[in-house]
JSON list of N, CA and C in Angstrom, two decimals:
[
{"chain": "A", "resi": 1, "resn": "MET", "atom": "N", "xyz": [8.32, 26.08, 5.69]},
{"chain": "A", "resi": 1, "resn": "MET", "atom": "CA", "xyz": [8.14, 24.74, 4.96]},
{"chain": "A", "resi": 1, "resn": "MET", "atom": "C", "xyz": [8.38, 23.63, 6.04]},
{"chain": "A", "resi": 2, "resn": "SER", "atom": "N", "xyz": [7.51, 22.69, 5.94]},
{"chain": "A", "resi": 2, "resn": "SER", "atom": "CA", "xyz": [7.60, 21.53, 6.83]},
{"chain": "A", "resi": 2, "resn": "SER", "atom": "C", "xyz": [8.00, 20.25, 6.11]},
{"chain": "A", "resi": 3, "resn": "THR", "atom": "N", "xyz": [8.50, 19.29, 6.90]},
{"chain": "A", "resi": 3, "resn": "THR", "atom": "CA", "xyz": [8.88, 18.09, 6.33]},
{"chain": "A", "resi": 3, "resn": "THR", "atom": "C", "xyz": [7.91, 16.98, 6.90]},
{"chain": "A", "resi": 4, "resn": "PHE", "atom": "N", "xyz": [7.41, 16.21, 5.92]},
{"chain": "A", "resi": 4, "resn": "PHE", "atom": "CA", "xyz": [6.41, 15.12, 6.21]},
{"chain": "A", "resi": 4, "resn": "PHE", "atom": "C", "xyz": [6.89, 13.77, 5.87]},
{"chain": "A", "resi": 5, "resn": "LYS", "atom": "N", "xyz": [6.42, 12.75, 6.63]},
{"chain": "A", "resi": 5, "resn": "LYS", "atom": "CA", "xyz": [6.72, 11.39, 6.38]},
{"chain": "A", "resi": 5, "resn": "LYS", "atom": "C", "xyz": [5.42, 10.76, 5.89]},
{"chain": "A", "resi": 6, "resn": "ALA", "atom": "N", "xyz": [5.47, 10.16, 4.71]},
{"chain": "A", "resi": 6, "resn": "ALA", "atom": "CA", "xyz": [4.21, 9.51, 4.17]},
{"chain": "A", "resi": 6, "resn": "ALA", "atom": "C", "xyz": [4.47, 7.99, 4.14]},
{"chain": "A", "resi": 7, "resn": "LYS", "atom": "N", "xyz": [3.52, 7.24, 4.48]},
{"chain": "A", "resi": 7, "resn": "LYS", "atom": "CA", "xyz": [3.38, 5.75, 4.41]},
{"chain": "A", "resi": 7, "resn": "LYS", "atom": "C", "xyz": [2.30, 5.47, 3.48]},
{"chain": "A", "resi": 8, "resn": "VAL", "atom": "N", "xyz": [2.61, 4.81, 2.35]},
{"chain": "A", "resi": 8, "resn": "VAL", "atom": "CA", "xyz": [1.61, 4.36, 1.29]},
{"chain": "A", "resi": 8, "resn": "VAL", "atom": "C", "xyz": [1.44, 2.89, 1.33]},
{"chain": "A", "resi": 9, "resn": "PHE", "atom": "N", "xyz": [0.16, 2.51, 1.38]},
{"chain": "A", "resi": 9, "resn": "PHE", "atom": "CA", "xyz": [-0.20, 1.12, 1.36]},
{"chain": "A", "resi": 9, "resn": "PHE", "atom": "C", "xyz": [-0.93, 0.81, 0.10]},
{"chain": "A", "resi": 10, "resn": "VAL", "atom": "N", "xyz": [-0.44, -0.09, -0.73]},
{"chain": "A", "resi": 10, "resn": "VAL", "atom": "CA", "xyz": [-1.13, -0.47, -2.03]},
{"chain": "A", "resi": 10, "resn": "VAL", "atom": "C", "xyz": [-1.55, -1.96, -1.91]},
{"chain": "A", "resi": 11, "resn": "THR", "atom": "N", "xyz": [-2.76, -2.28, -2.18]},
{"chain": "A", "resi": 11, "resn": "THR", "atom": "CA", "xyz": [-3.28, -3.72, -2.25]},
{"chain": "A", "resi": 11, "resn": "THR", "atom": "C", "xyz": [-4.14, -3.90, -3.39]},
{"chain": "A", "resi": 12, "resn": "LEU", "atom": "N", "xyz": [-4.15, -5.10, -3.74]},
{"chain": "A", "resi": 12, "resn": "LEU", "atom": "CA", "xyz": [-5.09, -5.51, -4.92]},
{"chain": "A", "resi": 12, "resn": "LEU", "atom": "C", "xyz": [-6.52, -5.32, -4.50]},
{"chain": "A", "resi": 13, "resn": "LYS", "atom": "N", "xyz": [-7.35, -4.96, -5.44]},
{"chain": "A", "resi": 13, "resn": "LYS", "atom": "CA", "xyz": [-8.71, -4.81, -5.14]},
{"chain": "A", "resi": 13, "resn": "LYS", "atom": "C", "xyz": [-9.24, -6.27, -4.78]},
{"chain": "A", "resi": 14, "resn": "PRO", "atom": "N", "xyz": [-10.27, -6.32, -4.01]},
{"chain": "A", "resi": 14, "resn": "PRO", "atom": "CA", "xyz": [-10.84, -7.63, -3.58]},
{"chain": "A", "resi": 14, "resn": "PRO", "atom": "C", "xyz": [-11.20, -8.56, -4.76]},
{"chain": "A", "resi": 15, "resn": "SER", "atom": "N", "xyz": [-11.73, -7.96, -5.92]},
{"chain": "A", "resi": 15, "resn": "SER", "atom": "CA", "xyz": [-12.11, -8.69, -7.01]},
{"chain": "A", "resi": 15, "resn": "SER", "atom": "C", "xyz": [-10.98, -9.30, -7.89]},
{"chain": "A", "resi": 16, "resn": "ILE", "atom": "N", "xyz": [-9.70, -8.81, -7.60]},
{"chain": "A", "resi": 16, "resn": "ILE", "atom": "CA", "xyz": [-8.54, -9.31, -8.43]},
{"chain": "A", "resi": 16, "resn": "ILE", "atom": "C", "xyz": [-7.84, -10.45, -7.71]},
{"chain": "A", "resi": 17, "resn": "LEU", "atom": "N", "xyz": [-7.66, -11.46, -8.44]},
{"chain": "A", "resi": 17, "resn": "LEU", "atom": "CA", "xyz": [-6.94, -12.60, -7.87]},
{"chain": "A", "resi": 17, "resn": "LEU", "atom": "C", "xyz": [-5.58, -12.22, -7.39]},
{"chain": "A", "resi": 18, "resn": "ASP", "atom": "N", "xyz": [-5.10, -12.91, -6.36]},
{"chain": "A", "resi": 18, "resn": "ASP", "atom": "CA", "xyz": [-3.78, -12.55, -5.80]},
{"chain": "A", "resi": 18, "resn": "ASP", "atom": "C", "xyz": [-2.97, -13.89, -5.78]},
{"chain": "A", "resi": 19, "resn": "PRO", "atom": "N", "xyz": [-2.15, -14.22, -6.77]},
{"chain": "A", "resi": 19, "resn": "PRO", "atom": "CA", "xyz": [-1.52, -15.45, -6.82]},
{"chain": "A", "resi": 19, "resn": "PRO", "atom": "C", "xyz": [-0.32, -15.49, -5.78]},
{"chain": "A", "resi": 20, "resn": "GLN", "atom": "N", "xyz": [0.28, -14.32, -5.53]},
{"chain": "A", "resi": 20, "resn": "GLN", "atom": "CA", "xyz": [1.27, -14.33, -4.50]},
{"chain": "A", "resi": 20, "resn": "GLN", "atom": "C", "xyz": [0.73, -14.58, -3.11]},
{"chain": "A", "resi": 21, "resn": "GLY", "atom": "N", "xyz": [-0.45, -14.10, -2.90]},
{"chain": "A", "resi": 21, "resn": "GLY", "atom": "CA", "xyz": [-1.15, -14.33, -1.56]},
{"chain": "A", "resi": 21, "resn": "GLY", "atom": "C", "xyz": [-1.54, -15.72, -1.41]},
{"chain": "A", "resi": 22, "resn": "ARG", "atom": "N", "xyz": [-2.01, -16.37, -2.52]},
{"chain": "A", "resi": 22, "resn": "ARG", "atom": "CA", "xyz": [-2.34, -17.80, -2.55]},
{"chain": "A", "resi": 22, "resn": "ARG", "atom": "C", "xyz": [-1.08, -18.67, -2.25]},
{"chain": "A", "resi": 23, "resn": "THR", "atom": "N", "xyz": [0.03, -18.30, -2.84]},
{"chain": "A", "resi": 23, "resn": "THR", "atom": "CA", "xyz": [1.24, -19.03, -2.66]},
{"chain": "A", "resi": 23, "resn": "THR", "atom": "C", "xyz": [1.70, -18.94, -1.12]},
{"chain": "A", "resi": 24, "resn": "VAL", "atom": "N", "xyz": [1.69, -17.77, -0.52]},
{"chain": "A", "resi": 24, "resn": "VAL", "atom": "CA", "xyz": [1.93, -17.66, 0.88]},
{"chain": "A", "resi": 24, "resn": "VAL", "atom": "C", "xyz": [1.02, -18.45, 1.74]},
{"chain": "A", "resi": 25, "resn": "GLU", "atom": "N", "xyz": [-0.39, -18.41, 1.40]},
{"chain": "A", "resi": 25, "resn": "GLU", "atom": "CA", "xyz": [-1.27, -19.18, 2.18]},
{"chain": "A", "resi": 25, "resn": "GLU", "atom": "C", "xyz": [-0.96, -20.67, 2.12]},
{"chain": "A", "resi": 26, "resn": "ARG", "atom": "N", "xyz": [-0.65, -21.19, 0.94]},
{"chain": "A", "resi": 26, "resn": "ARG", "atom": "CA", "xyz": [-0.32, -22.57, 0.80]},
{"chain": "A", "resi": 26, "resn": "ARG", "atom": "C", "xyz": [0.92, -22.97, 1.62]},
{"chain": "A", "resi": 27, "resn": "ALA", "atom": "N", "xyz": [1.88, -22.03, 1.58]},
{"chain": "A", "resi": 27, "resn": "ALA", "atom": "CA", "xyz": [3.23, -22.27, 2.34]},
{"chain": "A", "resi": 27, "resn": "ALA", "atom": "C", "xyz": [2.93, -22.29, 3.86]},
{"chain": "A", "resi": 28, "resn": "LEU", "atom": "N", "xyz": [2.09, -21.40, 4.28]},
{"chain": "A", "resi": 28, "resn": "LEU", "atom": "CA", "xyz": [1.75, -21.39, 5.63]},
{"chain": "A", "resi": 28, "resn": "LEU", "atom": "C", "xyz": [0.97, -22.62, 6.07]},
{"chain": "A", "resi": 29, "resn": "SER", "atom": "N", "xyz": [0.16, -23.14, 5.19]},
{"chain": "A", "resi": 29, "resn": "SER", "atom": "CA", "xyz": [-0.58, -24.33, 5.51]},
{"chain": "A", "resi": 29, "resn": "SER", "atom": "C", "xyz": [0.31, -25.55, 5.64]},
{"chain": "A", "resi": 30, "resn": "HIS", "atom": "N", "xyz": [1.29, -25.55, 4.77]},
{"chain": "A", "resi": 30, "resn": "HIS", "atom": "CA", "xyz": [2.35, -26.67, 4.77]},
{"chain": "A", "resi": 30, "resn": "HIS", "atom": "C", "xyz": [3.23, -26.56, 6.05]},
{"chain": "A", "resi": 31, "resn": "LEU", "atom": "N", "xyz": [3.28, -25.45, 6.62]},
{"chain": "A", "resi": 31, "resn": "LEU", "atom": "CA", "xyz": [4.01, -25.14, 7.85]},
{"chain": "A", "resi": 31, "resn": "LEU", "atom": "C", "xyz": [3.22, -25.28, 9.10]},
{"chain": "A", "resi": 32, "resn": "ASP", "atom": "N", "xyz": [2.09, -26.07, 9.05]},
{"chain": "A", "resi": 32, "resn": "ASP", "atom": "CA", "xyz": [1.19, -26.12, 10.13]},
{"chain": "A", "resi": 32, "resn": "ASP", "atom": "C", "xyz": [0.50, -25.03, 10.67]},
{"chain": "A", "resi": 33, "resn": "HIS", "atom": "N", "xyz": [0.19, -24.11, 9.71]},
{"chain": "A", "resi": 33, "resn": "HIS", "atom": "CA", "xyz": [-0.59, -22.95, 9.95]},
{"chain": "A", "resi": 33, "resn": "HIS", "atom": "C", "xyz": [-1.85, -22.87, 9.26]},
{"chain": "A", "resi": 34, "resn": "GLY", "atom": "N", "xyz": [-2.56, -24.02, 9.25]},
{"chain": "A", "resi": 34, "resn": "GLY", "atom": "CA", "xyz": [-3.66, -24.28, 8.43]},
{"chain": "A", "resi": 34, "resn": "GLY", "atom": "C", "xyz": [-4.94, -23.41, 8.81]},
{"chain": "A", "resi": 35, "resn": "ASN", "atom": "N", "xyz": [-4.83, -22.77, 9.88]},
{"chain": "A", "resi": 35, "resn": "ASN", "atom": "CA", "xyz": [-5.97, -21.82, 10.24]},
{"chain": "A", "resi": 35, "resn": "ASN", "atom": "C", "xyz": [-5.93, -20.46, 9.66]},
{"chain": "A", "resi": 36, "resn": "VAL", "atom": "N", "xyz": [-4.77, -20.22, 8.79]},
{"chain": "A", "resi": 36, "resn": "VAL", "atom": "CA", "xyz": [-4.67, -18.95, 8.13]},
{"chain": "A", "resi": 36, "resn": "VAL", "atom": "C", "xyz": [-5.24, -18.98, 6.81]},
{"chain": "A", "resi": 37, "resn": "ASN", "atom": "N", "xyz": [-6.10, -18.02, 6.39]},
{"chain": "A", "resi": 37, "resn": "ASN", "atom": "CA", "xyz": [-6.71, -17.94, 4.98]},
{"chain": "A", "resi": 37, "resn": "ASN", "atom": "C", "xyz": [-6.94, -16.52, 4.59]},
{"chain": "A", "resi": 38, "resn": "GLY", "atom": "N", "xyz": [-7.24, -16.42, 3.31]},
{"chain": "A", "resi": 38, "resn": "GLY", "atom": "CA", "xyz": [-7.53, -14.99, 2.89]},
{"chain": "A", "resi": 38, "resn": "GLY", "atom": "C", "xyz": [-6.29, -14.09, 2.83]},
{"chain": "A", "resi": 39, "resn": "VAL", "atom": "N", "xyz": [-5.11, -14.71, 2.61]},
{"chain": "A", "resi": 39, "resn": "VAL", "atom": "CA", "xyz": [-3.86, -13.94, 2.53]},
{"chain": "A", "resi": 39, "resn": "VAL", "atom": "C", "xyz": [-3.83, -13.10, 1.32]},
{"chain": "A", "resi": 40, "resn": "ARG", "atom": "N", "xyz": [-3.57, -11.78, 1.46]},
{"chain": "A", "resi": 40, "resn": "ARG", "atom": "CA", "xyz": [-3.42, -10.80, 0.35]},
{"chain": "A", "resi": 40, "resn": "ARG", "atom": "C", "xyz": [-2.00, -10.13, 0.51]},
{"chain": "A", "resi": 41, "resn": "VAL", "atom": "N", "xyz": [-1.27, -10.04, -0.56]},
{"chain": "A", "resi": 41, "resn": "VAL", "atom": "CA", "xyz": [0.00, -9.43, -0.51]},
{"chain": "A", "resi": 41, "resn": "VAL", "atom": "C", "xyz": [-0.05, -8.03, -1.19]},
{"chain": "A", "resi": 42, "resn": "GLY", "atom": "N", "xyz": [0.59, -7.10, -0.59]},
{"chain": "A", "resi": 42, "resn": "GLY", "atom": "CA", "xyz": [0.61, -5.75, -1.20]},
{"chain": "A", "resi": 42, "resn": "GLY", "atom": "C", "xyz": [1.91, -5.11, -1.18]},
{"chain": "A", "resi": 43, "resn": "LYS", "atom": "N", "xyz": [1.96, -3.79, -1.29]},
{"chain": "A", "resi": 43, "resn": "LYS", "atom": "CA", "xyz": [3.17, -3.02, -1.20]},
{"chain": "A", "resi": 43, "resn": "LYS", "atom": "C", "xyz": [3.08, -1.94, -0.19]},
{"chain": "A", "resi": 44, "resn": "TYR", "atom": "N", "xyz": [4.31, -1.59, 0.42]},
{"chain": "A", "resi": 44, "resn": "TYR", "atom": "CA", "xyz": [4.39, -0.59, 1.37]},
{"chain": "A", "resi": 44, "resn": "TYR", "atom": "C", "xyz": [5.53, 0.33, 1.01]},
{"chain": "A", "resi": 45, "resn": "ILE", "atom": "N", "xyz": [5.24, 1.61, 0.96]},
{"chain": "A", "resi": 45, "resn": "ILE", "atom": "CA", "xyz": [6.29, 2.54, 0.41]},
{"chain": "A", "resi": 45, "resn": "ILE", "atom": "C", "xyz": [6.38, 3.68, 1.43]},
{"chain": "A", "resi": 46, "resn": "GLU", "atom": "N", "xyz": [7.51, 4.18, 1.75]},
{"chain": "A", "resi": 46, "resn": "GLU", "atom": "CA", "xyz": [7.77, 5.30, 2.66]},
{"chain": "A", "resi": 46, "resn": "GLU", "atom": "C", "xyz": [8.33, 6.51, 1.75]},
{"chain": "A", "resi": 47, "resn": "LEU", "atom": "N", "xyz": [7.84, 7.63, 2.01]},
{"chain": "A", "resi": 47, "resn": "LEU", "atom": "CA", "xyz": [8.29, 8.90, 1.26]},
{"chain": "A", "resi": 47, "resn": "LEU", "atom": "C", "xyz": [8.57, 10.06, 2.30]},
{"chain": "A", "resi": 48, "resn": "THR", "atom": "N", "xyz": [9.53, 10.83, 2.05]},
{"chain": "A", "resi": 48, "resn": "THR", "atom": "CA", "xyz": [9.69, 12.12, 2.81]},
{"chain": "A", "resi": 48, "resn": "THR", "atom": "C", "xyz": [9.40, 13.23, 1.84]},
{"chain": "A", "resi": 49, "resn": "LEU", "atom": "N", "xyz": [8.57, 14.18, 2.25]},
{"chain": "A", "resi": 49, "resn": "LEU", "atom": "CA", "xyz": [8.19, 15.21, 1.32]},
{"chain": "A", "resi": 49, "resn": "LEU", "atom": "C", "xyz": [8.29, 16.53, 2.07]},
{"chain": "A", "resi": 50, "resn": "ASN", "atom": "N", "xyz": [8.62, 17.62, 1.37]},
{"chain": "A", "resi": 50, "resn": "ASN", "atom": "CA", "xyz": [8.74, 18.89, 2.13]},
{"chain": "A", "resi": 50, "resn": "ASN", "atom": "C", "xyz": [7.79, 19.82, 1.38]},
{"chain": "A", "resi": 51, "resn": "GLY", "atom": "N", "xyz": [7.14, 20.79, 2.13]},
{"chain": "A", "resi": 51, "resn": "GLY", "atom": "CA", "xyz": [6.35, 21.77, 1.75]},
{"chain": "A", "resi": 51, "resn": "GLY", "atom": "C", "xyz": [5.19, 22.08, 2.65]},
{"chain": "A", "resi": 52, "resn": "SER", "atom": "N", "xyz": [4.12, 22.71, 2.22]},
{"chain": "A", "resi": 52, "resn": "SER", "atom": "CA", "xyz": [2.99, 22.96, 3.05]},
{"chain": "A", "resi": 52, "resn": "SER", "atom": "C", "xyz": [2.16, 21.69, 3.07]},
{"chain": "A", "resi": 53, "resn": "ARG", "atom": "N", "xyz": [1.35, 21.42, 4.08]},
{"chain": "A", "resi": 53, "resn": "ARG", "atom": "CA", "xyz": [0.54, 20.32, 4.16]},
{"chain": "A", "resi": 53, "resn": "ARG", "atom": "C", "xyz": [-0.41, 20.07, 2.92]},
{"chain": "A", "resi": 54, "resn": "ASP", "atom": "N", "xyz": [-0.95, 21.21, 2.60]},
{"chain": "A", "resi": 54, "resn": "ASP", "atom": "CA", "xyz": [-2.00, 21.09, 1.46]},
{"chain": "A", "resi": 54, "resn": "ASP", "atom": "C", "xyz": [-1.21, 20.71, 0.17]},
{"chain": "A", "resi": 55, "resn": "ASP", "atom": "N", "xyz": [-0.01, 21.32, -0.10]},
{"chain": "A", "resi": 55, "resn": "ASP", "atom": "CA", "xyz": [0.76, 20.97, -1.31]},
{"chain": "A", "resi": 55, "resn": "ASP", "atom": "C", "xyz": [1.20, 19.53, -1.30]},
{"chain": "A", "resi": 56, "resn": "VAL", "atom": "N", "xyz": [1.72, 19.10, 0.02]},
{"chain": "A", "resi": 56, "resn": "VAL", "atom": "CA", "xyz": [2.23, 17.81, 0.04]},
{"chain": "A", "resi": 56, "resn": "VAL", "atom": "C", "xyz": [1.07, 16.77, -0.09]},
{"chain": "A", "resi": 57, "resn": "GLU", "atom": "N", "xyz": [-0.03, 16.97, 0.47]},
{"chain": "A", "resi": 57, "resn": "GLU", "atom": "CA", "xyz": [-1.22, 16.06, 0.30]},
{"chain": "A", "resi": 57, "resn": "GLU", "atom": "C", "xyz": [-1.61, 15.87, -1.27]},
{"chain": "A", "resi": 58, "resn": "ALA", "atom": "N", "xyz": [-1.67, 17.09, -1.84]},
{"chain": "A", "resi": 58, "resn": "ALA", "atom": "CA", "xyz": [-1.93, 17.07, -3.35]},
{"chain": "A", "resi": 58, "resn": "ALA", "atom": "C", "xyz": [-0.95, 16.26, -4.15]},
{"chain": "A", "resi": 59, "resn": "GLN", "atom": "N", "xyz": [0.35, 16.47, -3.77]},
{"chain": "A", "resi": 59, "resn": "GLN", "atom": "CA", "xyz": [1.44, 15.77, -4.50]},
{"chain": "A", "resi": 59, "resn": "GLN", "atom": "C", "xyz": [1.39, 14.32, -4.24]},
{"chain": "A", "resi": 60, "resn": "LEU", "atom": "N", "xyz": [1.13, 13.97, -2.87]},
{"chain": "A", "resi": 60, "resn": "LEU", "atom": "CA", "xyz": [1.06, 12.53, -2.56]},
{"chain": "A", "resi": 60, "resn": "LEU", "atom": "C", "xyz": [-0.14, 11.85, -3.28]},
{"chain": "A", "resi": 61, "resn": "LYS", "atom": "N", "xyz": [-1.29, 12.48, -3.34]},
{"chain": "A", "resi": 61, "resn": "LYS", "atom": "CA", "xyz": [-2.36, 11.93, -4.10]},
{"chain": "A", "resi": 61, "resn": "LYS", "atom": "C", "xyz": [-2.04, 11.67, -5.46]},
{"chain": "A", "resi": 62, "resn": "ASP", "atom": "N", "xyz": [-1.34, 12.62, -6.26]},
{"chain": "A", "resi": 62, "resn": "ASP", "atom": "CA", "xyz": [-0.92, 12.42, -7.55]},
{"chain": "A", "resi": 62, "resn": "ASP", "atom": "C", "xyz": [0.12, 11.27, -7.66]},
{"chain": "A", "resi": 63, "resn": "ILE", "atom": "N", "xyz": [1.09, 11.24, -6.78]},
{"chain": "A", "resi": 63, "resn": "ILE", "atom": "CA", "xyz": [2.11, 10.22, -6.81]},
{"chain": "A", "resi": 63, "resn": "ILE", "atom": "C", "xyz": [1.47, 8.86, -6.60]},
{"chain": "A", "resi": 64, "resn": "THR", "atom": "N", "xyz": [0.63, 8.74, -5.63]},
{"chain": "A", "resi": 64, "resn": "THR", "atom": "CA", "xyz": [-0.08, 7.40, -5.27]},
{"chain": "A", "resi": 64, "resn": "THR", "atom": "C", "xyz": [-0.92, 6.92, -6.45]},
{"chain": "A", "resi": 65, "resn": "GLU", "atom": "N", "xyz": [-1.69, 7.80, -7.07]},
{"chain": "A", "resi": 65, "resn": "GLU", "atom": "CA", "xyz": [-2.62, 7.31, -8.05]},
{"chain": "A", "resi": 65, "resn": "GLU", "atom": "C", "xyz": [-2.00, 7.16, -9.50]},
{"chain": "A", "resi": 66, "resn": "ASN", "atom": "N", "xyz": [-0.89, 7.82, -9.72]},
{"chain": "A", "resi": 66, "resn": "ASN", "atom": "CA", "xyz": [-0.35, 7.85, -11.04]},
{"chain": "A", "resi": 66, "resn": "ASN", "atom": "C", "xyz": [1.07, 7.12, -11.16]},
{"chain": "A", "resi": 67, "resn": "VAL", "atom": "N", "xyz": [1.69, 6.93, -10.08]},
{"chain": "A", "resi": 67, "resn": "VAL", "atom": "CA", "xyz": [3.02, 6.26, -10.08]},
{"chain": "A", "resi": 67, "resn": "VAL", "atom": "C", "xyz": [3.07, 5.00, -9.26]},
{"chain": "A", "resi": 68, "resn": "LEU", "atom": "N", "xyz": [2.59, 5.05, -7.99]},
{"chain": "A", "resi": 68, "resn": "LEU", "atom": "CA", "xyz": [2.74, 3.95, -7.10]},
{"chain": "A", "resi": 68, "resn": "LEU", "atom": "C", "xyz": [1.67, 2.86, -7.17]},
{"chain": "A", "resi": 69, "resn": "SER", "atom": "N", "xyz": [0.58, 3.11, -7.83]},
{"chain": "A", "resi": 69, "resn": "SER", "atom": "CA", "xyz": [-0.51, 2.09, -7.92]},
{"chain": "A", "resi": 69, "resn": "SER", "atom": "C", "xyz": [-1.15, 2.15, -9.27]},
{"chain": "A", "resi": 70, "resn": "ASN", "atom": "N", "xyz": [-1.92, 1.17, -9.61]},
{"chain": "A", "resi": 70, "resn": "ASN", "atom": "CA", "xyz": [-2.77, 1.01, -10.82]},
{"chain": "A", "resi": 70, "resn": "ASN", "atom": "C", "xyz": [-4.14, 1.12, -10.28]},
{"chain": "A", "resi": 71, "resn": "PRO", "atom": "N", "xyz": [-4.97, 2.21, -10.35]},
{"chain": "A", "resi": 71, "resn": "PRO", "atom": "CA", "xyz": [-6.19, 2.39, -9.85]},
{"chain": "A", "resi": 71, "resn": "PRO", "atom": "C", "xyz": [-7.22, 1.42, -10.33]},
{"chain": "A", "resi": 72, "resn": "VAL", "atom": "N", "xyz": [-6.94, 0.84, -11.57]},
{"chain": "A", "resi": 72, "resn": "VAL", "atom": "CA", "xyz": [-7.99, -0.12, -12.07]},
{"chain": "A", "resi": 72, "resn": "VAL", "atom": "C", "xyz": [-7.83, -1.46, -11.31]},
{"chain": "A", "resi": 73, "resn": "MET", "atom": "N", "xyz": [-6.67, -1.88, -10.83]},
{"chain": "A", "resi": 73, "resn": "MET", "atom": "CA", "xyz": [-6.50, -3.11, -10.13]},
{"chain": "A", "resi": 73, "resn": "MET", "atom": "C", "xyz": [-6.26, -2.98, -8.64]},
{"chain": "A", "resi": 74, "resn": "GLU", "atom": "N", "xyz": [-5.80, -1.84, -8.19]},
{"chain": "A", "resi": 74, "resn": "GLU", "atom": "CA", "xyz": [-5.31, -1.62, -6.85]},
{"chain": "A", "resi": 74, "resn": "GLU", "atom": "C", "xyz": [-5.96, -0.53, -6.10]},
{"chain": "A", "resi": 75, "resn": "ASP", "atom": "N", "xyz": [-6.09, -0.83, -4.86]},
{"chain": "A", "resi": 75, "resn": "ASP", "atom": "CA", "xyz": [-6.56, 0.17, -3.85]},
{"chain": "A", "resi": 75, "resn": "ASP", "atom": "C", "xyz": [-5.35, 0.76, -3.10]},
{"chain": "A", "resi": 76, "resn": "ALA", "atom": "N", "xyz": [-5.33, 2.09, -2.89]},
{"chain": "A", "resi": 76, "resn": "ALA", "atom": "CA", "xyz": [-4.14, 2.65, -2.23]},
{"chain": "A", "resi": 76, "resn": "ALA", "atom": "C", "xyz": [-4.60, 3.65, -1.22]},
{"chain": "A", "resi": 77, "resn": "ARG", "atom": "N", "xyz": [-3.91, 3.71, -0.09]},
{"chain": "A", "resi": 77, "resn": "ARG", "atom": "CA", "xyz": [-4.16, 4.69, 0.89]},
{"chain": "A", "resi": 77, "resn": "ARG", "atom": "C", "xyz": [-2.87, 5.15, 1.53]},
{"chain": "A", "resi": 78, "resn": "TRP", "atom": "N", "xyz": [-2.88, 6.23, 2.19]},
{"chain": "A", "resi": 78, "resn": "TRP", "atom": "CA", "xyz": [-1.60, 6.72, 2.83]},
{"chain": "A", "resi": 78, "resn": "TRP", "atom": "C", "xyz": [-1.93, 7.40, 4.08]},
{"chain": "A", "resi": 79, "resn": "GLU", "atom": "N", "xyz": [-0.85, 7.48, 4.97]},
{"chain": "A", "resi": 79, "resn": "GLU", "atom": "CA", "xyz": [-0.79, 8.07, 6.25]},
{"chain": "A", "resi": 79, "resn": "GLU", "atom": "C", "xyz": [0.26, 9.15, 6.07]},
{"chain": "A", "resi": 80, "resn": "LEU", "atom": "N", "xyz": [-0.02, 10.30, 6.62]},
{"chain": "A", "resi": 80, "resn": "LEU", "atom": "CA", "xyz": [0.90, 11.47, 6.42]},
{"chain": "A", "resi": 80, "resn": "LEU", "atom": "C", "xyz": [1.08, 12.05, 7.90]},
{"chain": "A", "resi": 81, "resn": "ALA", "atom": "N", "xyz": [2.44, 12.21, 8.33]},
{"chain": "A", "resi": 81, "resn": "ALA", "atom": "CA", "xyz": [2.70, 12.81, 9.58]},
{"chain": "A", "resi": 81, "resn": "ALA", "atom": "C", "xyz": [3.85, 13.76, 9.41]},
{"chain": "A", "resi": 82, "resn": "GLU", "atom": "N", "xyz": [3.80, 14.86, 10.20]},
{"chain": "A", "resi": 82, "resn": "GLU", "atom": "CA", "xyz": [4.94, 15.75, 10.24]},
{"chain": "A", "resi": 82, "resn": "GLU", "atom": "C", "xyz": [6.11, 15.12, 10.85]},
{"chain": "A", "resi": 83, "resn": "ALA", "atom": "N", "xyz": [7.27, 15.23, 10.19]},
{"chain": "A", "resi": 83, "resn": "ALA", "atom": "CA", "xyz": [8.49, 14.60, 10.59]},
{"chain": "A", "resi": 83, "resn": "ALA", "atom": "C", "xyz": [9.26, 15.45, 11.61]}
]
């Protein structure tokens, strides 16, 4: 049995408005960073999982799609490395 470290990145789909991203963009503009645009805010989650790579990948897919993200509104991807 191996131990794996997963990094999950969840972002809103491009067609979904991102009010938090707009707020950050406006704040940056007020702080003289007017050249910054297109700010999108997302989530970053780290998990440690034990098992075979195939089992862990299947479990991570299920967790990402059914718990950590809303596939209707969000895109999610992950990186998996042996710990």
